[in-house]
XYZ file of C-alpha atoms in Angstrom:
655
model
C 116.396 95.491 85.775
C 116.564 92.145 87.528
C 119.517 89.882 88.152
C 119.729 86.385 86.654
C 118.793 84.830 89.997
C 115.534 86.789 90.300
C 114.712 86.284 86.614
C 115.056 82.541 87.042
C 112.926 82.678 90.184
C 110.109 84.503 88.366
C 110.400 82.491 85.182
C 110.024 79.243 87.108
C 106.981 80.561 88.940
C 105.476 81.838 85.685
C 105.876 78.492 83.955
C 103.852 76.616 86.571
C 101.294 79.334 87.444
C 100.393 77.545 90.671
C 101.111 78.114 94.312
C 102.933 75.225 95.933
C 101.751 74.360 99.412
C 103.185 72.266 102.168
C 101.274 69.568 104.024
C 99.602 72.138 106.276
C 98.267 74.125 103.325
C 100.744 76.969 103.835
C 102.993 78.532 101.227
C 106.100 76.498 100.460
C 109.170 78.570 101.257
C 112.386 77.920 99.319
C 115.876 79.146 100.162
C 116.897 82.076 97.968
C 119.935 80.959 95.947
C 121.750 84.305 96.148
C 123.941 84.365 99.296
C 123.313 87.077 101.896
C 126.826 88.438 101.317
C 126.015 88.966 97.637
C 122.702 90.647 98.478
C 124.610 93.081 100.676
C 126.892 94.140 97.807
C 126.899 97.921 97.270
C 127.022 97.327 93.518
C 123.545 95.852 93.621
C 121.531 96.931 90.543
C 118.694 94.383 90.637
C 115.395 96.052 91.562
C 114.348 93.222 93.892
C 117.774 92.660 95.434
C 118.222 96.389 96.092
C 115.124 96.329 98.270
C 116.266 93.086 99.899
C 119.635 94.686 100.663
C 117.993 97.475 102.681
C 115.997 95.006 104.746
C 118.850 92.507 105.182
C 121.149 95.288 106.442
C 118.671 96.066 109.229
C 118.155 92.369 109.966
C 121.908 91.762 110.057
C 122.283 94.429 112.749
C 119.671 92.612 114.830
C 121.212 89.191 114.261
C 124.799 90.384 114.803
C 126.159 88.671 111.682
C 125.085 88.055 108.105
C 125.685 84.310 108.431
C 122.753 83.951 110.838
C 120.247 85.573 108.467
C 118.264 83.278 106.169
C 116.346 84.488 103.105
C 113.434 82.368 101.888
C 110.943 83.038 99.099
C 107.695 81.823 97.584
C 106.262 82.892 94.228
C 102.734 82.794 92.823
C 101.544 83.704 89.331
C 97.850 84.249 88.779
C 96.388 81.800 86.310
C 93.490 84.146 85.529
C 95.152 87.560 85.291
C 98.365 89.422 84.443
C 99.673 89.444 87.987
C 102.289 87.738 90.121
C 103.267 88.017 93.761
C 106.669 87.077 95.139
C 107.294 87.150 98.885
C 110.554 86.959 100.791
C 110.893 85.976 104.434
C 113.919 87.048 106.431
C 114.490 85.109 109.624
C 117.145 84.698 112.286
C 117.479 82.774 115.524
C 117.794 86.036 117.471
C 114.400 87.380 116.353
C 111.678 84.671 116.247
C 109.246 86.759 114.193
C 110.302 86.832 110.512
C 110.279 89.971 108.407
C 108.100 89.757 105.286
C 108.986 91.560 102.040
C 106.726 91.406 99.013
C 106.641 92.446 95.369
C 103.796 92.602 92.874
C 104.276 92.203 89.133
C 101.659 93.736 86.823
C 101.770 92.794 83.131
C 102.044 95.877 80.920
C 100.496 93.825 78.095
C 101.085 96.536 75.481
C 104.556 97.474 74.249
C 103.654 101.162 73.869
C 102.684 101.368 77.538
C 106.078 100.110 78.681
C 107.748 102.621 76.362
C 105.661 105.397 77.944
C 106.818 104.314 81.383
C 110.393 104.060 80.168
C 110.256 107.668 78.952
C 109.658 108.964 82.482
C 112.576 110.763 84.040
C 113.440 110.719 87.765
C 112.246 113.660 89.861
C 114.526 115.302 92.388
C 111.833 116.866 94.569
C 108.051 116.973 94.932
C 108.385 120.724 94.366
C 110.010 120.269 90.927
C 108.535 121.746 87.772
C 108.135 118.192 86.414
C 105.935 117.372 89.421
C 103.813 120.458 88.829
C 103.488 119.532 85.130
C 102.195 116.125 86.245
C 99.638 117.798 88.536
C 98.533 120.357 85.938
C 97.970 117.687 83.290
C 95.860 115.482 85.559
C 93.844 118.463 86.799
C 93.145 119.548 83.212
C 92.203 116.024 82.086
C 89.895 115.569 85.056
C 88.052 118.883 84.701
C 87.651 118.379 80.964
C 86.618 114.735 80.721
C 85.630 113.229 84.103
C 81.890 113.786 84.460
C 81.794 111.717 87.659
C 84.186 114.110 89.385
C 81.738 116.988 89.058
C 78.913 115.298 90.917
C 79.367 117.218 94.162
C 80.276 120.522 92.541
C 76.885 121.263 91.035
C 74.559 120.379 93.882
C 73.871 124.025 94.722
C 71.253 126.198 93.037
C 73.810 129.008 92.912
C 77.632 128.999 92.931
C 79.053 128.339 96.370
C 81.715 130.543 97.912
C 83.350 129.906 101.308
C 82.833 132.607 103.930
C 86.529 133.487 103.730
C 89.333 132.727 101.300
C 93.027 133.503 101.085
C 93.703 135.772 98.114
C 97.172 135.014 96.700
C 97.038 137.865 94.151
C 99.450 136.782 91.378
C 102.258 134.250 91.035
C 105.030 136.809 91.615
C 103.542 138.262 94.781
C 104.806 137.442 98.286
C 101.594 138.766 99.806
C 98.266 137.280 100.753
C 95.086 138.590 102.286
C 92.114 136.876 103.930
C 89.042 138.060 102.034
C 85.274 137.553 102.007
C 82.942 137.318 99.035
C 82.083 141.012 99.426
C 85.742 142.028 99.163
C 86.767 139.686 96.322
C 88.111 141.297 93.181
C 84.932 141.270 91.079
C 86.880 141.325 87.818
C 88.670 138.103 88.770
C 85.698 136.104 90.089
C 84.946 133.015 87.997
C 81.728 131.034 87.883
C 82.091 128.685 89.624
C 84.794 130.245 91.783
C 88.107 128.385 91.441
C 89.849 127.761 94.746
C 92.039 125.076 96.303
C 91.790 123.634 99.821
C 94.445 122.229 102.150
C 94.291 119.111 104.334
C 97.059 119.218 106.916
C 97.906 117.857 110.376
C 97.977 120.381 113.209
C 100.439 118.289 115.187
C 100.481 120.460 118.312
C 102.769 123.085 116.733
C 102.360 126.767 117.557
C 101.649 129.024 114.571
C 99.603 132.067 113.677
C 95.905 131.465 113.060
C 92.868 133.598 112.353
C 91.487 134.650 115.724
C 89.729 137.609 117.281
C 93.079 139.318 117.882
C 94.501 138.828 114.360
C 91.389 139.018 112.191
C 91.690 142.726 111.370
C 95.402 142.509 110.577
C 94.870 139.540 108.248
C 91.780 140.948 106.526
C 92.452 144.699 106.400
C 95.859 144.622 104.724
C 98.136 142.146 102.910
C 100.478 139.923 104.929
C 103.731 138.246 103.905
C 103.532 134.681 102.567
C 107.104 134.151 103.733
C 105.894 134.615 107.326
C 103.539 131.628 107.108
C 104.594 128.193 108.448
C 106.280 125.925 105.892
C 103.260 123.694 105.187
C 101.112 126.711 104.358
C 103.892 128.199 102.188
C 104.171 124.908 100.306
C 100.395 124.921 99.755
C 100.641 128.456 98.355
C 103.373 127.307 95.949
C 101.240 124.410 94.691
C 98.129 126.584 94.340
C 100.008 129.152 92.260
C 101.642 126.418 90.156
C 98.120 125.202 89.281
C 97.150 128.751 88.255
C 94.607 129.087 91.054
C 94.313 132.425 92.818
C 92.383 131.492 95.960
C 93.204 129.023 98.738
C 91.214 127.822 101.756
C 93.074 126.762 104.930
C 91.045 126.056 108.057
C 93.532 127.765 110.379
C 93.321 131.029 108.408
C 89.683 130.945 107.269
C 87.886 130.012 110.507
C 88.092 132.234 113.600
C 89.679 129.689 115.909
C 88.716 131.239 119.253
C 85.104 132.035 118.327
C 82.701 129.162 119.160
C 79.962 130.758 117.053
C 82.161 131.118 113.978
C 83.575 127.616 114.468
C 80.126 126.008 114.608
C 78.905 127.983 111.600
C 81.950 127.156 109.484
C 82.070 123.479 110.483
C 78.521 123.145 109.156
C 79.793 124.512 105.817
C 82.999 122.470 105.579
C 81.391 119.776 103.485
C 80.443 122.407 100.910
C 83.885 124.040 101.123
C 85.674 120.837 100.136
C 83.007 119.540 97.748
C 83.086 122.749 95.695
C 86.856 123.172 95.614
C 88.732 122.719 92.362
C 91.355 120.548 94.047
C 92.383 119.559 97.559
C 96.075 119.559 98.535
C 96.855 116.826 101.092
C 100.053 117.468 103.058
C 100.678 113.767 103.752
C 104.424 114.092 104.339
C 104.091 116.810 107.000
C 103.608 116.127 110.697
C 102.692 119.723 111.545
C 102.362 123.122 109.807
C 105.959 124.056 110.593
C 107.524 121.061 108.845
C 106.385 121.526 105.234
C 105.436 118.711 102.840
C 107.885 118.956 99.933
C 110.261 115.975 99.910
C 113.248 114.614 97.987
C 112.325 111.949 95.405
C 114.199 108.630 95.345
C 112.344 106.632 92.728
C 113.221 105.639 89.193
C 110.498 103.829 87.303
C 112.817 102.468 84.591
C 114.251 99.958 87.052
C 110.771 98.483 87.524
C 110.236 97.377 83.892
C 111.301 93.797 83.308
C 110.793 91.092 80.689
C 109.838 87.854 82.443
C 109.619 84.469 80.761
C 112.679 83.199 78.909
C 111.980 79.471 79.073
C 110.514 77.137 76.478
C 107.372 76.623 78.588
C 106.524 80.309 78.871
C 106.016 83.293 76.619
C 107.913 86.482 77.401
C 105.897 89.345 78.922
C 106.811 92.789 80.170
C 106.018 93.307 83.835
C 106.036 96.360 86.053
C 107.538 95.117 89.335
C 106.523 97.034 92.451
C 106.863 96.960 96.210
C 103.642 95.492 97.637
C 103.575 98.256 100.291
C 103.959 100.915 97.633
C 100.843 102.916 98.564
C 101.304 102.495 102.300
C 104.849 103.842 102.128
C 103.879 106.564 99.700
C 100.975 108.162 101.516
C 98.552 105.740 103.198
C 100.794 105.220 106.201
C 101.387 108.944 106.740
C 100.132 110.764 109.855
C 97.706 112.922 107.861
C 95.444 110.065 106.799
C 95.030 109.012 110.415
C 93.603 112.446 111.306
C 89.856 112.504 111.913
C 89.041 115.698 110.025
C 90.842 114.513 106.901
C 88.455 111.641 106.134
C 85.634 113.967 105.111
C 88.027 116.443 103.508
C 89.295 113.776 101.109
C 86.009 111.947 100.556
C 84.085 115.109 99.726
C 86.756 116.770 97.583
C 86.240 116.060 93.870
C 90.001 115.552 93.410
C 93.038 115.464 95.706
C 96.801 115.838 95.262
C 98.580 113.780 97.921
C 102.107 115.041 98.601
C 103.694 111.869 99.938
C 107.039 110.826 101.331
C 108.761 110.335 97.977
C 106.345 111.420 95.263
C 102.951 112.960 94.522
C 99.753 110.930 94.148
C 96.540 111.964 92.405
C 93.082 110.764 93.351
C 89.710 111.640 91.850
C 86.528 109.620 91.413
C 87.640 108.178 88.104
C 91.415 107.921 88.333
C 94.157 107.113 90.849
C 97.702 107.842 89.686
C 101.126 108.915 90.876
C 104.367 110.129 89.385
C 105.704 106.614 88.946
C 102.372 105.477 87.470
C 100.889 108.562 85.733
C 98.603 106.403 83.566
C 96.929 104.852 86.594
C 98.160 102.839 89.559
C 98.071 99.145 88.543
C 95.212 97.044 89.832
C 97.639 94.663 91.531
C 98.703 97.395 93.942
C 95.165 98.563 94.631
C 94.139 95.025 95.535
C 96.819 95.019 98.227
C 95.940 98.446 99.573
C 93.852 98.267 102.741
C 93.015 101.962 103.061
C 92.228 102.575 99.419
C 89.803 99.659 99.261
C 88.054 100.811 102.412
C 87.238 104.340 101.254
C 87.083 103.950 97.473
C 83.746 105.055 96.092
C 82.004 105.752 99.402
C 80.747 109.233 98.572
C 79.915 108.632 94.887
C 77.805 105.645 95.891
C 76.108 107.603 98.665
C 75.140 110.289 96.191
C 73.764 107.808 93.696
C 76.538 108.272 91.147
C 77.456 104.607 90.937
C 75.676 101.905 88.991
C 76.483 99.470 91.760
C 73.351 99.185 93.899
C 74.347 96.019 95.739
C 75.679 97.946 98.722
C 73.119 99.726 100.886
C 73.466 103.206 102.425
C 73.760 101.508 105.823
C 76.731 99.466 104.570
C 78.432 102.615 103.327
C 77.818 104.456 106.575
C 79.250 101.479 108.412
C 82.423 101.754 106.319
C 82.707 105.432 107.180
C 82.246 104.750 110.892
C 84.767 101.904 110.777
C 87.395 104.109 109.101
C 86.680 107.235 111.105
C 86.612 105.553 114.524
C 90.301 104.624 114.187
C 91.357 108.199 113.381
C 92.775 110.679 115.884
C 91.549 114.136 116.806
C 93.511 116.967 118.388
C 90.337 118.045 120.202
C 88.187 115.254 121.584
C 85.160 117.557 121.392
C 85.389 117.481 117.562
C 84.254 113.826 117.437
C 80.993 114.484 115.575
C 81.930 117.858 114.091
C 84.665 116.233 111.995
C 82.229 114.074 109.972
C 79.329 116.524 109.893
C 80.063 117.397 106.270
C 79.731 113.752 105.195
C 76.577 113.336 107.275
C 75.006 116.392 105.616
C 75.517 114.934 102.151
C 74.281 111.502 103.179
C 71.181 113.023 104.758
C 70.177 114.520 101.407
C 69.980 111.058 99.879
C 68.478 109.220 102.859
C 65.799 111.723 103.926
C 66.454 110.369 107.385
C 67.023 111.719 110.884
C 70.693 111.810 111.886
C 71.297 111.561 115.620
C 74.676 111.411 117.351
C 76.379 109.626 114.460
C 73.498 107.225 113.730
C 70.397 107.102 111.513
C 66.830 106.831 112.795
C 65.711 104.313 110.156
C 68.534 101.917 111.106
C 67.410 101.563 114.722
C 67.390 99.348 116.689
C 69.938 97.269 114.699
C 72.525 100.076 114.527
C 72.767 99.993 118.325
C 74.605 96.663 118.008
C 78.085 98.025 117.294
C 80.985 96.711 119.327
C 84.471 97.872 120.171
C 87.266 96.577 117.962
C 89.814 96.063 120.715
C 89.703 93.676 123.639
C 91.166 96.525 125.691
C 88.260 98.592 126.902
C 88.508 102.081 125.402
C 87.722 105.160 127.409
C 84.294 106.780 127.309
C 84.955 110.449 127.875
C 82.533 112.183 130.232
C 83.598 115.534 128.764
C 82.093 114.623 125.377
C 78.679 114.120 126.919
C 77.542 111.950 124.024
C 74.855 109.313 124.587
C 76.358 105.963 125.556
C 74.334 104.133 122.896
C 76.268 105.969 120.163
C 79.575 104.623 118.812
C 80.839 108.215 118.961
C 80.918 108.068 122.776
C 83.830 105.614 122.613
C 87.461 106.410 121.876
C 88.851 103.729 119.578
C 88.018 101.468 116.656
C 84.418 100.323 116.170
C 82.902 97.329 114.377
C 79.614 98.714 112.999
C 76.407 96.743 113.270
C 75.173 94.801 110.238
C 71.795 96.203 109.225
C 69.491 93.496 107.744
C 67.552 94.319 104.577
C 64.554 92.779 102.833
C 66.936 91.871 99.988
C 69.108 89.832 102.326
C 69.579 86.410 100.686
C 70.001 84.712 104.069
C 66.835 83.005 105.278
C 68.097 83.163 108.851
C 68.485 86.944 108.965
C 67.951 88.944 112.126
C 64.577 90.252 113.227
C 64.051 93.012 115.752
C 63.011 91.885 119.234
C 62.228 95.391 120.450
C 60.217 98.453 119.461
C 61.727 101.902 119.099
C 59.047 104.012 120.745
C 60.687 107.419 120.596
C 63.919 109.118 119.581
C 64.112 112.481 121.278
C 66.523 115.176 120.173
C 66.379 118.951 120.142
C 64.682 119.995 116.851
C 67.227 122.750 116.202
C 70.152 120.351 116.225
C 68.992 118.619 113.003
C 70.596 115.514 114.409
C 74.096 116.929 114.241
C 76.822 117.736 116.685
C 76.080 120.586 119.035
C 73.240 119.084 121.054
C 73.846 115.381 120.448
C 74.240 114.853 124.192
C 70.502 115.520 124.625
C 69.495 112.595 122.406
C 67.630 109.712 124.061
C 66.075 106.513 122.759
C 63.007 104.894 124.300
C 62.758 101.135 123.714
C 60.316 98.399 124.631
C 62.378 95.221 124.992
C 63.119 92.050 126.971
C 65.338 92.736 130.004
C 67.034 90.221 132.274
C 69.398 90.722 135.194
C 73.032 89.724 134.608
C 76.424 90.043 136.216
C 79.987 90.260 134.965
C 81.750 86.902 135.368
C 85.285 87.560 134.166
C 86.729 86.474 130.824
C 86.417 83.359 128.712
C 89.372 81.167 127.859
C 89.941 80.143 124.250
C 88.936 81.749 120.977
C 86.435 79.365 119.407
C 84.109 80.762 116.765
C 80.923 82.326 118.099
C 77.833 84.031 116.740
C 78.082 86.333 113.651
C 81.417 84.876 112.609
C 83.136 86.854 115.356
C 85.986 85.023 117.008
C 85.911 84.428 120.717
C 88.736 86.938 120.980
C 86.294 89.663 119.869
C 83.883 88.716 122.676
C 86.274 88.046 125.546
C 83.988 88.795 128.486
C 81.644 86.418 130.273
C 78.198 87.573 131.376
C 76.080 85.442 133.721
C 72.363 85.400 132.943
C 70.954 84.895 136.448
C 67.444 83.850 135.392
C 68.838 81.214 132.991
C 71.847 80.264 135.107
C 74.107 80.426 132.061
C 77.183 82.248 130.780
C 77.191 84.064 127.428
C 79.916 85.845 125.499
C 80.103 89.625 125.538
C 82.425 92.584 125.205
C 82.265 95.547 127.545
C 82.691 99.056 126.144
C 83.799 100.440 129.464
C 84.076 99.523 133.141
C 80.635 99.354 134.817
C 80.148 100.991 138.189
C 78.709 97.796 139.693
C 79.526 94.506 137.949
C 76.739 92.707 139.792
C 73.925 95.087 138.772
C 73.817 94.848 135.013
C 71.036 94.006 132.569
C 70.814 92.414 129.132
C 68.434 94.026 126.638
C 67.480 91.652 123.809
C 67.615 93.605 120.522
C 67.577 91.115 117.630
C 67.397 87.374 116.894
C 67.199 84.944 113.995
C 64.393 82.381 113.605
C 66.889 79.798 114.867
C 67.511 81.752 118.044
C 70.847 83.520 117.447
C 70.521 86.495 119.784
C 72.233 89.884 119.960
C 71.728 92.573 122.527
C 73.098 95.298 124.744
C 74.520 95.156 128.240
C 73.052 98.029 130.221
C 73.622 99.618 133.587
C 70.908 101.365 135.560
C 71.196 105.035 136.488
C 69.784 106.947 139.438
C 66.592 107.529 137.428
C 63.954 104.770 137.150
C 64.002 102.816 133.865
C 66.858 104.959 132.523
C 69.987 103.053 131.448
C 73.420 103.564 129.958
C 75.114 101.148 127.578
C 78.220 99.335 128.843
C 78.594 96.542 126.274
C 77.351 94.054 123.684
C 76.476 90.359 123.950
C 75.646 87.559 121.537
C 74.952 83.839 121.782
C 74.029 80.953 119.524
C 70.786 78.873 119.632
C 72.289 76.437 122.115
C 74.816 78.127 124.364
C 75.617 76.684 127.768
C 72.175 75.185 128.114
C 70.215 78.137 126.650
C 67.666 77.130 124.038
C 65.568 80.029 122.779
C 63.688 80.191 119.497
C 62.344 83.348 117.905
C 58.822 82.350 118.893
C 59.781 82.192 122.582
C 61.632 85.470 122.372
C 58.559 87.121 120.845
C 56.143 85.779 123.477
C 55.696 88.286 126.302
C 54.085 85.646 128.506
C 57.431 83.847 128.480
C 59.688 86.906 128.487
C 57.831 90.129 129.390
C 59.039 93.355 127.811
C 59.742 96.629 129.581
C 59.859 100.244 128.436
C 63.270 101.782 129.053
C 65.188 104.917 128.078
C 68.779 104.818 126.822
C 70.961 107.867 127.461
């Protein structure tokens, strides 16, 4: 329920359905009429004020007194849809940066839907029987009626079975055994085989794994489930509650100290997750020892509210939600920042996310949670950064979506953008951890995959740049080619690959020829031998030097702000400075080269900053540059850039 103050606030906003702005075009903030002392009351029952109370308490501690805390708000109702957003801003003289708190209201529209929500009872734990009922129902509905969620399951000519599985026997048993297909109980094998998988953070904790010393003990005789770390025990509980006998956990199904077994199983991980019945994501756990079951604190009844009591407006029922609902629930958890998990979740047909306060469900046709079992409202999804970034990537890659506006290169760019910000326990897993996704994509592209990039996208895909102005480290231990985004530790902005369907007349054209892409045939473009990959280009090369950093952040080429291209490169032959960003520190800042890769008819140019090696005509990448048609006296059209009598081209090798 809401208090009279908040009801009046929303009703006023609903009546006008416009967003007031001040003279600068910013939201108009109004002082909240409920005093801070009243917000801090322990008897607070208003859904909005209860959340405000939590935040104001923390802000009051910072400010030293409640009198110095001010609470402002602005409210906006959508004129075109059943949605409103109300934002609060807490500020104090002690802390100059205000704290923002937001709520989203989604119209329930139908009375029966609000009654269905109102019938929900609070959970006490994510291990409760009510939670498992929620999971069982969604799993049944999905397997029975979601044709789109089966797309990856039936790609094999014969049923797939992982090399090893954990046999949980029956629900009453406290024993498990690691088994292979040859040792499975033939009378209990289903077609296709039903098994669950687990996505979990390793977190640096010490726990028993399958290794050359323990393999016989774990596979020759049953072991005690109670001896497993808490996260694995929780996964066993969920698997049994879903009436599934077999479970796959990487730590117990891959021989961890065998390089040969690791490489073989990593190549199969895409199939392992794609053919699972359900994936269990231990979002709330930081390591295997911690477990992922949590106490629930939500009550959906408090979120249902009738808004609109005035003469000017008609009353509607709204579901009022925290605008960071998904982030707090599971998106902001450590698990989803783990590199391996991206492909585990994208390739799994359906996933149960065990979050901080409740369980979420995600499949290719439905996203729900215990507070919203009929589907998470669109208003929340619109505000969710992570969900929007990964939603539909794999279905579109596999041709299961009717939306053909986005190209395979765009989708791969989204994967690279997401994955590059994730963390890995082992740096050497950089390409291994997305090999499953790459394998599926390769089936649809019929393309050569090399060190995280696609042959058909060259040379444009070379034009990625680092996301941070702080130069990330390029690890020599990885041994990956410097032209690949995978050689860099940190977030990446993928290159935009032009297409013939590009509506822009001024789109980029290649200025160089890709003469050869050499990679060991047996690597199939994947991880093990990626360090051997080289690219031979014929392109324009000019000598440049590093000239420090630019001041200011004016807009530059490609819509990138000056802050994204902070470095200055001096083109000696043109006596001009251009904007750039260095991937890493060059060995000699005075002995660099610019390789011109692409340009528009108007002369917008993009290229790579290279550094020579000890071998003739062999270079490593150290950065990216871009400049507009007229930049510090440079005036180059596409015709001039294509004329070798004006700018001769050289044949070089990138390593």
